[in-house]
Tab-separated table of C-alpha atoms and ligand atoms in Angstrom:
chain	number	residue	atom	x	y	z
Z	8	UNK	CA	26.241	131.360	71.230
Z	9	UNK	CA	26.069	133.177	74.296
Z	10	UNK	CA	22.848	132.378	76.478
Z	11	UNK	CA	21.953	135.118	78.923
Z	12	UNK	CA	18.657	133.926	80.091
Z	13	UNK	CA	17.676	134.777	83.658
Z	14	UNK	CA	15.211	131.919	84.883
Z	15	UNK	CA	12.281	133.306	86.678
Z	16	UNK	CA	9.404	131.960	88.669
Z	17	UNK	CA	5.906	131.638	87.417
Z	18	UNK	CA	6.565	130.051	83.893
Z	19	UNK	CA	7.764	126.495	83.198
Z	20	UNK	CA	11.499	126.643	82.856
Z	21	UNK	CA	11.516	124.776	79.379
Z	22	UNK	CA	8.997	127.523	77.982
Z	23	UNK	CA	11.399	130.325	79.006
Z	24	UNK	CA	14.151	128.583	76.928
Z	25	UNK	CA	12.060	128.119	74.020
Z	26	UNK	CA	10.771	131.812	74.186
Z	27	UNK	CA	14.428	133.057	74.513
Z	28	UNK	CA	15.742	131.276	71.752
Z	29	UNK	CA	12.705	131.751	69.400
Z	30	UNK	CA	12.826	135.575	70.105
Z	31	UNK	CA	16.385	135.636	69.155
Z	32	UNK	CA	15.907	133.648	66.072
Z	33	UNK	CA	12.764	135.782	64.941
Z	34	UNK	CA	14.848	138.943	65.441
Z	35	UNK	CA	17.733	137.792	63.579
Z	36	UNK	CA	19.971	138.045	66.569
Z	37	UNK	CA	20.603	134.356	65.969
Z	38	UNK	CA	21.542	133.760	62.304
Z	39	UNK	CA	20.755	130.697	60.549
Z	40	UNK	CA	23.125	127.900	61.065
Z	41	UNK	CA	24.375	129.291	64.417
Z	42	UNK	CA	25.611	126.648	66.856
Z	43	UNK	CA	23.461	126.183	70.124
Z	44	UNK	CA	24.929	124.912	73.228
Z	45	UNK	CA	24.963	121.292	73.738
Z	46	UNK	CA	21.992	120.171	76.205
Z	47	UNK	CA	24.339	119.187	78.905
Z	48	UNK	CA	26.216	122.509	78.911
Z	49	UNK	CA	23.239	124.781	78.522
Z	50	UNK	CA	21.700	122.729	81.568
Z	51	UNK	CA	24.796	123.362	83.610
Z	52	UNK	CA	24.814	127.050	82.625
Z	53	UNK	CA	21.328	127.698	83.625
Z	54	UNK	CA	21.485	125.265	86.449
Z	55	UNK	CA	18.614	123.224	85.656
Z	56	UNK	CA	17.996	119.630	84.679
Z	57	UNK	CA	19.128	118.455	81.459
Z	58	UNK	CA	15.687	117.061	80.423
Z	59	UNK	CA	14.216	120.446	80.975
Z	60	UNK	CA	16.648	121.692	77.990
Z	61	UNK	CA	15.762	118.666	76.102
Z	62	UNK	CA	12.200	119.276	76.153
Z	63	UNK	CA	12.792	122.903	75.081
Z	64	UNK	CA	15.104	121.679	72.204
Z	65	UNK	CA	12.326	119.165	71.208
Z	66	UNK	CA	9.977	121.924	71.033
Z	67	UNK	CA	11.890	124.157	69.151
Z	68	UNK	CA	12.675	121.413	66.724
Z	69	UNK	CA	9.303	120.452	66.188
Z	70	UNK	CA	8.589	123.906	65.298
Z	71	UNK	CA	11.524	124.236	62.734
Z	72	UNK	CA	13.534	126.823	64.727
Z	73	UNK	CA	16.493	124.351	65.117
Z	74	UNK	CA	17.849	121.165	63.657
Z	75	UNK	CA	20.046	118.607	65.201
Z	76	UNK	CA	22.439	116.477	63.089
Z	77	UNK	CA	24.817	113.764	64.662
Z	78	UNK	CA	28.165	115.083	64.883
Z	79	UNK	CA	27.623	118.672	64.090
Z	80	UNK	CA	25.167	119.568	67.158
Z	81	UNK	CA	22.273	121.721	67.245
Z	82	UNK	CA	22.055	124.488	64.983
Z	83	UNK	CA	19.456	127.309	64.135
Z	84	UNK	CA	17.719	126.235	61.071
Z	85	UNK	CA	18.861	127.450	57.740
Z	86	UNK	CA	15.112	128.501	56.638
Z	87	UNK	CA	14.227	129.797	60.342
Z	88	UNK	CA	13.982	133.485	59.259
Z	89	UNK	CA	11.184	132.546	56.852
Z	90	UNK	CA	9.485	130.769	59.637
Z	91	UNK	CA	6.920	133.415	60.382
Z	92	UNK	CA	5.850	133.705	56.911
Z	93	UNK	CA	5.626	130.028	55.736
Z	94	UNK	CA	4.497	128.032	58.738
Z	95	UNK	CA	1.106	128.249	60.621
Z	96	UNK	CA	1.189	129.394	64.194
Z	97	UNK	CA	1.189	125.896	65.560
Z	98	UNK	CA	2.097	127.124	68.834
Z	99	UNK	CA	-1.220	129.225	68.889
Z	100	UNK	CA	-3.078	126.224	67.714
Z	101	UNK	CA	-1.504	123.894	70.206
Z	102	UNK	CA	-2.134	126.245	73.078
Z	103	UNK	CA	-5.834	126.547	72.177
Z	104	UNK	CA	-7.019	122.909	71.839
Z	105	UNK	CA	-9.448	121.495	74.425
Z	106	UNK	CA	-6.938	119.094	76.006
Z	107	UNK	CA	-4.692	120.469	78.897
Z	108	UNK	CA	-1.157	120.706	78.318
Z	109	UNK	CA	0.846	117.938	80.123
Z	110	UNK	CA	2.187	119.578	83.431
Z	111	UNK	CA	5.981	120.352	82.919
Z	112	UNK	CA	6.804	118.136	86.184
Z	113	UNK	CA	4.813	115.158	84.772
Z	114	UNK	CA	6.553	115.422	81.360
Z	115	UNK	CA	10.029	115.861	82.977
Z	116	UNK	CA	9.330	112.474	85.024
Z	117	UNK	CA	8.249	110.749	82.096
Z	118	UNK	CA	11.365	112.008	79.871
Z	119	UNK	CA	13.591	110.750	82.713
Z	120	UNK	CA	11.740	107.668	82.961
Z	121	UNK	CA	13.178	106.562	79.424
Z	122	UNK	CA	16.772	107.072	80.528
Z	123	UNK	CA	18.259	103.900	80.956
Z	124	UNK	CA	20.649	105.064	83.653
Z	125	UNK	CA	17.621	106.062	85.988
Z	126	UNK	CA	15.779	103.848	88.194
Z	127	UNK	CA	12.213	104.090	87.816
Z	128	UNK	CA	10.121	104.208	90.904
Z	129	UNK	CA	7.387	106.453	89.277
Z	130	UNK	CA	5.540	104.920	86.667
Z	131	UNK	CA	2.416	102.969	87.605
Z	132	UNK	CA	3.051	99.969	85.629
Z	133	UNK	CA	4.965	96.462	85.770
Z	134	UNK	CA	8.343	96.073	84.904
Z	135	UNK	CA	9.047	94.181	81.391
Z	136	UNK	CA	10.144	91.170	83.331
Z	137	UNK	CA	6.611	90.833	84.792
Z	138	UNK	CA	5.037	91.043	81.312
Z	139	UNK	CA	3.145	87.821	80.262
Z	140	UNK	CA	5.069	87.721	76.966
Z	141	UNK	CA	4.948	83.825	76.415
Z	142	UNK	CA	1.105	83.518	76.973
Z	143	UNK	CA	0.503	86.686	74.631
Z	144	UNK	CA	2.666	85.014	71.814
Z	145	UNK	CA	0.919	81.809	72.135
Z	146	UNK	CA	-2.471	83.458	71.987
Z	147	UNK	CA	-1.608	85.783	69.088
Z	148	UNK	CA	-0.366	82.813	67.090
Z	149	UNK	CA	-3.703	81.039	67.526
Z	150	UNK	CA	-6.167	83.630	66.571
Z	151	UNK	CA	-9.813	82.072	66.159
Z	152	UNK	CA	-10.969	81.875	62.371
Z	153	UNK	CA	-14.191	84.022	63.631
Z	154	UNK	CA	-11.998	86.774	64.597
Z	155	UNK	CA	-13.741	90.462	63.755
Z	156	UNK	CA	-11.613	92.158	61.104
Z	157	UNK	CA	-14.605	94.472	60.042
Z	158	UNK	CA	-16.044	97.321	61.922
Z	159	UNK	CA	-17.393	95.536	64.754
Z	160	UNK	CA	-20.129	96.427	67.350
Z	161	UNK	CA	-19.085	99.829	68.959
Z	162	UNK	CA	-19.880	98.252	72.254
Z	163	UNK	CA	-17.058	95.456	71.734
Z	164	UNK	CA	-17.677	92.015	70.296
Z	165	UNK	CA	-20.550	90.075	71.983
Z	166	UNK	CA	-18.342	86.960	72.757
Z	167	UNK	CA	-15.880	89.278	74.605
Z	168	UNK	CA	-18.728	91.131	76.665
Z	169	UNK	CA	-20.284	87.790	77.607
Z	170	UNK	CA	-16.802	86.658	78.647
Z	171	UNK	CA	-16.404	89.552	80.685
Z	172	UNK	CA	-19.786	89.136	82.247
Z	173	UNK	CA	-18.760	86.030	83.572
Z	174	UNK	CA	-15.473	87.260	84.655
Z	175	UNK	CA	-17.121	89.926	86.653
Z	176	UNK	CA	-19.628	87.413	88.224
Z	177	UNK	CA	-16.787	85.035	89.197
Z	178	UNK	CA	-14.001	87.374	90.429
Z	179	UNK	CA	-15.888	90.515	91.487
Z	180	UNK	CA	-19.333	89.342	92.592
Z	181	UNK	CA	-20.854	91.725	89.979
Z	182	UNK	CA	-23.894	90.489	88.159
Z	183	UNK	CA	-24.006	92.211	84.682
Z	184	UNK	CA	-25.337	90.941	81.554
Z	185	UNK	CA	-23.590	91.554	78.336
Z	186	UNK	CA	-25.675	94.287	77.007
Z	187	UNK	CA	-24.760	96.579	79.983
Z	188	UNK	CA	-21.068	96.082	79.123
Z	189	UNK	CA	-18.960	98.215	76.764
Z	190	UNK	CA	-15.303	97.187	76.008
Z	191	UNK	CA	-12.872	100.084	76.183
Z	192	UNK	CA	-9.280	100.620	75.374
Z	193	UNK	CA	-8.516	100.771	79.103
Z	194	UNK	CA	-10.086	102.512	82.095
Z	195	UNK	CA	-8.311	105.884	81.133
Z	196	UNK	CA	-10.590	105.677	77.955
Z	197	UNK	CA	-13.605	104.633	80.262
Z	198	UNK	CA	-13.001	107.781	82.359
Z	199	UNK	CA	-12.783	110.001	79.330
Z	200	UNK	CA	-15.873	108.416	77.701
Z	201	UNK	CA	-18.019	108.974	80.720
Z	202	UNK	CA	-16.741	112.670	81.215
Z	203	UNK	CA	-17.344	113.585	77.556
Z	204	UNK	CA	-20.609	111.927	77.108
Z	205	UNK	CA	-22.469	112.476	80.283
Z	206	UNK	CA	-21.124	115.692	81.692
Z	207	UNK	CA	-21.260	119.203	80.401
Z	208	UNK	CA	-18.589	121.977	81.117
Z	209	UNK	CA	-19.329	123.833	84.462
Z	210	UNK	CA	-20.623	120.706	86.008
Z	211	UNK	CA	-19.450	119.783	89.489
Z	212	UNK	CA	-17.726	116.221	90.294
Z	213	UNK	CA	-16.469	115.161	93.334
Z	214	UNK	CA	-13.280	112.817	93.549
Z	215	UNK	CA	-10.764	111.630	96.111
Z	216	UNK	CA	-7.772	113.999	97.007
Z	217	UNK	CA	-5.348	112.785	96.093
Z	218	UNK	CA	-6.439	111.014	93.003
Z	219	UNK	CA	-4.933	109.218	89.982
Z	220	UNK	CA	-2.753	111.624	88.231
Z	221	UNK	CA	-4.179	111.332	84.759
Z	222	UNK	CA	-7.883	111.842	85.746
Z	223	UNK	CA	-7.078	115.452	86.997
Z	224	UNK	CA	-6.078	116.806	83.554
Z	225	UNK	CA	-8.935	114.787	81.913
Z	226	UNK	CA	-11.668	116.494	83.994
Z	227	UNK	CA	-9.903	119.871	83.713
Z	228	UNK	CA	-10.093	119.544	79.864
Z	229	UNK	CA	-13.695	118.692	79.826
Z	230	UNK	CA	-14.330	121.936	81.818
Z	231	UNK	CA	-15.932	120.263	84.840
Z	232	UNK	CA	-15.366	121.556	88.368
Z	233	UNK	CA	-13.437	119.331	90.651
Z	234	UNK	CA	-14.246	118.995	94.378
Z	235	UNK	CA	-12.217	116.936	96.511
Z	236	UNK	CA	-13.263	114.215	98.964
Z	237	UNK	CA	-10.711	113.832	101.709
Z	238	UNK	CA	-9.210	110.470	102.018
Z	239	UNK	CA	-7.988	109.133	105.334
Z	240	UNK	CA	-6.645	105.693	106.225
Z	241	UNK	CA	-10.048	104.008	105.800
Z	242	UNK	CA	-10.551	105.664	102.178
Z	243	UNK	CA	-12.533	108.588	101.260
Z	244	UNK	CA	-15.220	110.202	103.830
Z	245	UNK	CA	-18.699	109.598	102.297
Z	246	UNK	CA	-20.472	112.368	104.315
Z	247	UNK	CA	-18.444	114.903	102.581
Z	248	UNK	CA	-20.353	114.093	99.398
Z	249	UNK	CA	-23.306	115.571	101.166
Z	250	UNK	CA	-21.807	118.612	102.162
Z	251	UNK	CA	-20.203	119.168	98.531
Z	252	UNK	CA	-23.691	118.605	97.008
Z	253	UNK	CA	-25.284	121.277	99.365
Z	254	UNK	CA	-22.788	123.835	98.228
Z	255	UNK	CA	-22.221	122.866	94.479
Z	256	UNK	CA	-24.804	120.420	93.227
Z	257	UNK	CA	-22.441	117.538	92.513
Z	258	UNK	CA	-23.352	115.872	89.331
Z	259	UNK	CA	-21.184	112.575	89.478
Z	260	UNK	CA	-18.634	111.021	91.951
Z	261	UNK	CA	-15.654	109.355	90.871
Z	262	UNK	CA	-13.943	106.960	93.321
Z	263	UNK	CA	-11.165	104.109	93.484
Z	264	UNK	CA	-12.507	102.263	96.497
Z	265	UNK	CA	-9.915	99.436	96.295
Z	266	UNK	CA	-6.130	99.751	96.661
Z	267	UNK	CA	-6.620	103.501	95.775
Z	268	UNK	CA	-4.094	105.157	93.699
Z	269	UNK	CA	-1.757	106.899	95.063
Z	270	UNK	CA	-2.617	106.269	98.652
Z	271	UNK	CA	-3.301	102.626	98.628
Z	272	UNK	CA	-6.259	102.731	100.864
Z	273	UNK	CA	-9.153	100.368	100.996
Z	274	UNK	CA	-12.507	101.924	101.440
Z	275	UNK	CA	-14.155	100.196	104.425
Z	276	UNK	CA	-17.257	98.247	103.885
Z	277	UNK	CA	-19.435	100.657	106.091
Z	278	UNK	CA	-18.062	103.696	104.144
Z	279	UNK	CA	-18.904	101.815	100.734
Z	280	UNK	CA	-22.366	101.092	102.125
Z	281	UNK	CA	-22.916	104.750	103.359
Z	282	UNK	CA	-21.536	106.387	100.140
Z	283	UNK	CA	-24.015	104.224	98.226
Z	284	UNK	CA	-26.865	105.224	100.308
Z	285	UNK	CA	-25.845	108.918	100.285
Z	286	UNK	CA	-25.634	108.925	96.554
Z	287	UNK	CA	-28.857	107.079	95.988
Z	288	UNK	CA	-30.467	109.622	98.017
Z	289	UNK	CA	-29.261	112.463	96.319
Z	290	UNK	CA	-29.567	110.631	92.914
Z	291	UNK	CA	-25.909	111.141	92.056
Z	292	UNK	CA	-24.236	108.476	89.955
Z	293	UNK	CA	-21.054	107.050	91.103
Z	294	UNK	CA	-17.967	105.886	88.804
Z	295	UNK	CA	-16.271	103.262	90.419
Z	296	UNK	CA	-12.541	102.852	88.946
Z	297	UNK	CA	-11.410	99.266	89.915
Z	298	UNK	CA	-8.099	99.115	88.014
Z	299	UNK	CA	-6.197	97.680	91.106
Z	300	UNK	CA	-8.848	95.647	92.872
Z	301	UNK	CA	-7.666	92.173	91.758
Z	302	UNK	CA	-4.238	92.958	93.155
Z	303	UNK	CA	-4.539	92.243	96.727
Z	304	UNK	CA	-1.029	90.948	97.960
Z	305	UNK	CA	-0.312	87.492	99.735
Z	306	UNK	CA	-1.196	87.473	103.359
Z	307	UNK	CA	-4.019	89.985	103.406
Z	308	UNK	CA	-7.769	89.239	103.379
Z	309	UNK	CA	-9.812	89.718	100.186
Z	310	UNK	CA	-10.886	93.371	99.873
Z	311	UNK	CA	-14.676	94.275	100.401
Z	312	UNK	CA	-16.809	93.983	97.432
Z	313	UNK	CA	-16.872	96.559	94.690
Z	314	UNK	CA	-19.564	99.169	94.922
Z	315	UNK	CA	-20.911	97.726	91.712
Z	316	UNK	CA	-21.475	94.646	93.461
Z	317	UNK	CA	-23.013	96.118	96.673
Z	318	UNK	CA	-25.524	98.525	94.693
Z	319	UNK	CA	-26.764	95.407	92.827
Z	320	UNK	CA	-29.619	96.057	90.583
Z	321	UNK	CA	-30.071	99.727	91.510
Z	322	UNK	CA	-27.961	100.852	88.442
Z	323	UNK	CA	-26.397	103.749	90.239
Z	324	UNK	CA	-22.574	102.706	89.681
Z	325	UNK	CA	-20.690	102.892	86.213
Z	326	UNK	CA	-17.902	100.545	86.981
Z	327	UNK	CA	-14.524	100.616	85.032
Z	328	UNK	CA	-12.145	97.390	84.884
Z	329	UNK	CA	-9.093	96.946	82.997
Z	330	UNK	CA	-6.474	94.329	81.999
Z	331	UNK	CA	-3.687	97.153	82.373
Z	332	UNK	CA	-2.632	96.312	86.011
Z	333	UNK	CA	-3.407	92.559	85.855
Z	334	UNK	CA	-2.044	91.276	82.398
Z	335	UNK	CA	-0.608	94.111	80.314
Z	336	UNK	CA	-1.176	97.829	79.852
Z	337	UNK	CA	-0.028	97.600	76.172
Z	338	UNK	CA	-2.894	95.327	75.390
Z	339	UNK	CA	-5.293	98.576	75.871
Z	340	UNK	CA	-8.395	96.540	76.875
Z	341	UNK	CA	-10.832	97.518	79.524
Z	342	UNK	CA	-14.625	97.397	80.107
Z	343	UNK	CA	-17.245	99.820	81.408
Z	344	UNK	CA	-20.865	98.613	82.955
Z	345	UNK	CA	-23.669	100.608	83.459
Z	346	UNK	CA	-27.337	100.978	82.532
Z	347	UNK	CA	-28.556	100.315	79.002
Z	348	UNK	CA	-29.057	104.061	78.358
Z	349	UNK	CA	-25.633	104.895	79.265
Z	350	UNK	CA	-24.132	102.148	77.544
Z	351	UNK	CA	-26.001	102.851	74.370
Z	352	UNK	CA	-25.254	106.569	74.363
Z	353	UNK	CA	-21.631	105.748	74.981
Z	354	UNK	CA	-21.673	103.314	71.982
Z	355	UNK	CA	-22.652	106.191	69.744
Z	356	UNK	CA	-19.830	108.354	70.970
Z	357	UNK	CA	-17.729	105.575	70.305
Z	358	UNK	CA	-18.788	105.276	66.615
Z	359	UNK	CA	-17.984	109.193	66.410
Z	360	UNK	CA	-14.611	108.553	67.952
Z	361	UNK	CA	-13.029	105.404	66.816
Z	362	UNK	CA	-15.463	102.761	66.179
Z	363	UNK	CA	-13.995	100.633	69.141
Z	364	UNK	CA	-10.816	98.704	69.634
Z	365	UNK	CA	-9.265	96.003	67.361
Z	366	UNK	CA	-11.099	92.748	66.915
Z	367	UNK	CA	-7.814	91.154	67.164
Z	368	UNK	CA	-7.040	92.618	70.614
Z	369	UNK	CA	-10.622	91.702	71.580
Z	370	UNK	CA	-10.092	88.052	70.552
Z	371	UNK	CA	-6.803	87.768	72.582
Z	372	UNK	CA	-8.668	89.506	75.564
Z	373	UNK	CA	-11.317	86.973	75.445
Z	374	UNK	CA	-8.819	84.054	75.574
Z	375	UNK	CA	-7.118	85.786	78.499
Z	376	UNK	CA	-10.289	85.854	80.341
Z	377	UNK	CA	-12.012	82.800	79.375
Z	378	UNK	CA	-9.293	80.442	79.946
Z	379	UNK	CA	-7.259	79.950	83.159
Z	380	UNK	CA	-4.484	82.514	82.062
Z	381	UNK	CA	-5.991	85.644	83.712
Z	382	UNK	CA	-6.390	83.863	87.080
Z	383	UNK	CA	-2.822	82.055	86.852
Z	384	UNK	CA	-1.088	85.598	86.014
Z	385	UNK	CA	-2.860	87.466	88.737
Z	386	UNK	CA	-1.578	84.731	91.272
Z	387	UNK	CA	1.975	85.212	89.791
Z	388	UNK	CA	1.757	88.874	90.025
Z	389	UNK	CA	0.596	88.973	93.615
Z	390	UNK	CA	3.435	86.948	94.703
Z	391	UNK	CA	5.965	89.062	92.827
Z	392	UNK	CA	4.538	92.296	94.054
Z	393	UNK	CA	4.432	91.096	97.529
Z	394	UNK	CA	8.136	90.182	97.238
Z	395	UNK	CA	8.881	93.723	95.830
Z	396	UNK	CA	6.787	95.576	98.372
Z	397	UNK	CA	8.542	93.697	101.151
Z	398	UNK	CA	11.805	94.651	99.591
Z	399	UNK	CA	10.925	98.489	99.354
Z	400	UNK	CA	9.302	98.475	102.871
Z	401	UNK	CA	12.351	97.064	104.321
Z	402	UNK	CA	14.710	99.452	102.473
Z	403	UNK	CA	12.539	102.634	103.349
Z	404	UNK	CA	12.839	101.467	106.909
Z	405	UNK	CA	16.461	101.030	106.705
Z	406	UNK	CA	17.389	104.108	104.974
Z	407	UNK	CA	14.737	106.591	106.073
Z	408	UNK	CA	13.681	105.405	109.557
Z	409	UNK	CA	11.352	107.925	110.967
Z	410	UNK	CA	12.023	110.456	108.421
Z	411	UNK	CA	9.333	108.985	106.141
Z	412	UNK	CA	5.995	107.653	107.404
Z	413	UNK	CA	3.615	105.265	105.452
Z	414	UNK	CA	1.147	102.659	105.707
Z	415	UNK	CA	2.385	99.387	104.332
Z	416	UNK	CA	-0.112	98.681	101.263
Z	417	UNK	CA	-2.265	95.549	101.000
Z	418	UNK	CA	-2.272	95.823	97.337
Z	419	UNK	CA	-1.215	96.989	93.882
Z	420	UNK	CA	1.914	98.961	92.986
Z	421	UNK	CA	2.641	101.817	95.150
Z	422	UNK	CA	3.740	103.165	98.711
Z	423	UNK	CA	2.468	106.422	99.551
Z	424	UNK	CA	4.779	108.286	101.953
Z	425	UNK	CA	5.245	111.601	103.706
Z	426	UNK	CA	8.593	113.169	104.332
Z	427	UNK	CA	9.078	114.315	107.954
Z	428	UNK	CA	10.873	117.427	106.566
Z	429	UNK	CA	9.025	118.411	103.370
Z	430	UNK	CA	11.096	119.608	100.422
Z	431	UNK	CA	9.383	121.480	97.533
Z	432	UNK	CA	8.116	118.811	95.118
Z	433	UNK	CA	9.863	119.926	92.149
Z	434	UNK	CA	13.232	120.192	93.841
Z	435	UNK	CA	12.681	116.658	95.427
Z	436	UNK	CA	11.933	115.352	91.997
Z	437	UNK	CA	14.856	117.201	90.293
Z	438	UNK	CA	17.192	116.167	93.015
Z	439	UNK	CA	16.078	112.588	92.762
Z	440	UNK	CA	16.881	112.677	89.064
Z	441	UNK	CA	20.276	114.097	89.539
Z	442	UNK	CA	20.834	111.076	91.733
Z	443	UNK	CA	19.587	108.798	89.249
Z	444	UNK	CA	16.161	107.908	90.406
Z	445	UNK	CA	12.592	109.036	89.185
Z	446	UNK	CA	9.883	109.189	91.753
Z	447	UNK	CA	6.458	110.683	91.815
Z	448	UNK	CA	5.981	113.769	94.119
Z	449	UNK	CA	2.526	114.288	95.765
Z	450	UNK	CA	1.610	117.405	93.817
Z	451	UNK	CA	1.199	115.334	90.612
Z	452	UNK	CA	-1.872	113.657	92.436
Z	453	UNK	CA	-3.211	116.931	93.898
Z	454	UNK	CA	-1.357	116.427	97.422
Z	455	UNK	CA	0.170	118.879	99.553
Z	456	UNK	CA	3.903	119.125	99.977
Z	457	UNK	CA	5.930	116.363	101.483
Z	458	UNK	CA	4.273	113.358	99.884
Z	459	UNK	CA	5.754	110.929	97.407
Z	460	UNK	CA	4.673	107.788	95.649
Z	461	UNK	CA	7.135	105.217	95.143
Z	462	UNK	CA	6.153	102.236	92.815
Z	463	UNK	CA	7.835	98.626	93.422
Z	464	UNK	CA	6.480	97.279	90.369
Z	465	UNK	CA	8.091	99.270	87.782
Z	466	UNK	CA	11.780	98.570	87.814
Z	467	UNK	CA	13.795	95.407	88.031
Z	468	UNK	CA	13.479	93.847	91.404
Z	469	UNK	CA	17.148	94.037	91.932
Z	470	UNK	CA	17.231	97.861	91.470
Z	471	UNK	CA	14.767	98.702	94.267
Z	472	UNK	CA	17.171	99.013	97.056
Z	473	UNK	CA	19.626	100.913	94.738
Z	474	UNK	CA	16.619	103.270	94.069
Z	475	UNK	CA	15.708	103.891	97.557
Z	476	UNK	CA	19.416	104.423	98.505
Z	477	UNK	CA	19.638	107.193	95.746
Z	478	UNK	CA	16.361	108.885	96.818
Z	479	UNK	CA	17.821	108.898	100.405
Z	480	UNK	CA	20.984	110.696	99.156
Z	481	UNK	CA	18.997	113.052	97.141
Z	482	UNK	CA	16.748	113.993	100.042
Z	483	UNK	CA	19.659	114.213	102.566
Z	484	UNK	CA	21.726	116.256	100.227
Z	485	UNK	CA	19.254	118.965	99.772
J	1438	PLP	C1	-6.719	104.328	89.217
J	1438	PLP	C2	-6.361	104.231	87.977
J	1438	PLP	N1	-7.351	104.267	86.835
J	1438	PLP	C3	-7.247	104.158	85.516
J	1438	PLP	C4	-5.794	103.849	85.090
J	1438	PLP	C5	-5.485	103.824	83.715
J	1438	PLP	O1	-5.461	102.654	83.329
J	1438	PLP	P1	-5.713	102.031	82.023
J	1438	PLP	O2	-4.387	101.306	81.388
J	1438	PLP	O3	-6.753	100.884	82.050
J	1438	PLP	O4	-6.160	103.045	81.084
J	1438	PLP	C6	-4.576	103.899	85.945
J	1438	PLP	C7	-3.415	103.652	85.627
J	1438	PLP	O5	-2.400	103.920	86.508
J	1438	PLP	C8	-5.186	103.951	87.608
J	1438	PLP	O6	-4.224	103.794	88.511
C-alpha cells in the first residue's frame, strides 16, 4: 500500500494517520485484506515517531478498520466495508464524553515509557526496585478476621479513618477527628471528587502554574475556568489570589505547598500564612494537595507545616494525602479531610460512583500506617531518593554545564530545569525518545518553552547517568 499522506500542523499526527486510512477504507480505495506498511516503515516514511504510528494503528484496530496477526502483518479488516452500517459511531461517542482526551504528547510519553529499551525519566513514580514488596506480601498474608468484605462505609472504614487521624497528628501536625476524614483511591480521585462535588461548570479556580499534569485535564473536563498563580523559588505568590479574585471571583484555590510538582518548590511559612489569611478574608476554600510532603530528602530541614495544620480549627482547608509517593501507588489509597458537610456530601457522591475502595486494601493500608512500616519505608525512600537526586544533579552538571539551570530540590522525585536554548517541546521529547530516553517537557505542566521535568525515582538507579547522557545527545543533535 502506497501512503501519500502529507502531515500538516494543527491536528495531532496520529489523528491524521487514522483519518487518512479510515477514509480510504470507507471509500473502498483500500480493499479488505490489503496489507498496511509495518509501523516502523510507515514511521520512517512519514518521518514521525514509531509510537505515533502505533497509537494510530491501535485506534484503527480498536474501531475495527484493521487487524494485526503475528507473522502476516497488519491488514484492512475483511469486514471493514460493512463497518459504516453495523458498528455504532464509537468515534463520535468518544469525542463527546465529558472527559478531556489525553493530550497526544502525554499519550506518546506514556506509550514510550512502556518500552523496555527506553530509560524512563518522565513518570512520577518510584522504580519497581523501590517497591515495598516484602512488607506487602506479609500484610496480605495476614488479613485481620474483621476485614470488610461487604459494602462498607462510603467514607472508608472507621478503623482506617481513626488510624489516618493519628497519622496526620503524629507526622503532619494536623488535628483531625475521624468523622472529618474520607478514604479515597489516591489524591487524584480526591481532586476529582472535590471538583465534581463542589464546583459547577464556569466556576473560576486558581492553581499554580506550572501544575501537576493530571490536574489540568481534570479541571478542564469539569468545565471550570483555570487561572494561574505564578510560582517563583519561594512557591506561589499569594497576593495574586486577591488580584485574580477581583477579576474572576475565584471559587477555590488548589495548591501543592510542599515539594510542588513539577517545580519542587517549598512555599515559605510567611507565604503560607499570607495565603491562609487572604483566602479566609475572601472566604475562598483552599484545597491542599500534600502528595509529596513526607519526602524531604536527607540533609534538609523539615518543611513548614501543611496549610491544614496552620489553619487549625478554621475549616477552610480541604487536605489531600496519599500512600502513592511514600509507599506504593498501586495500592490506590489516599485520604481527604474537610468540614463534616463536605465529607458527608462527598460520601454521598462516592455511593453514586463506586461505594468506596476495597475493604481488603483498606485493611492493608491500616496496618501500613498503624505499625512502624510506613515510617520505616519513608526513611528508606528518603535515603534512596537522596542518592538518586545526587547522581542526577552530578550528571546534569557534567553533561549540560550552564546549558540547563535548575534549583536542587529538597524533596520528592523531580528536578525542574530550564534549557538555555529552548527547543520546541514536542521536538525535544521526540528527539529524546529517538535517543532512548523519555522525559516530560514543561508544556505538559502548563509551562512555557524550554522547561523540562526529570524524574530520578522512576528508572533503575544505574540508568540515571545513561538517561542524562542520551538526553544531552538528543538536545545537542537538534
Ligand atoms: C501533586 C500530585 N497530586 C496528586 C497525584 C496523584 O497521586 P495519587 O496516586 O495519590 O492519585 C500526584 C502524582 O504524581 C501528584 O504529583
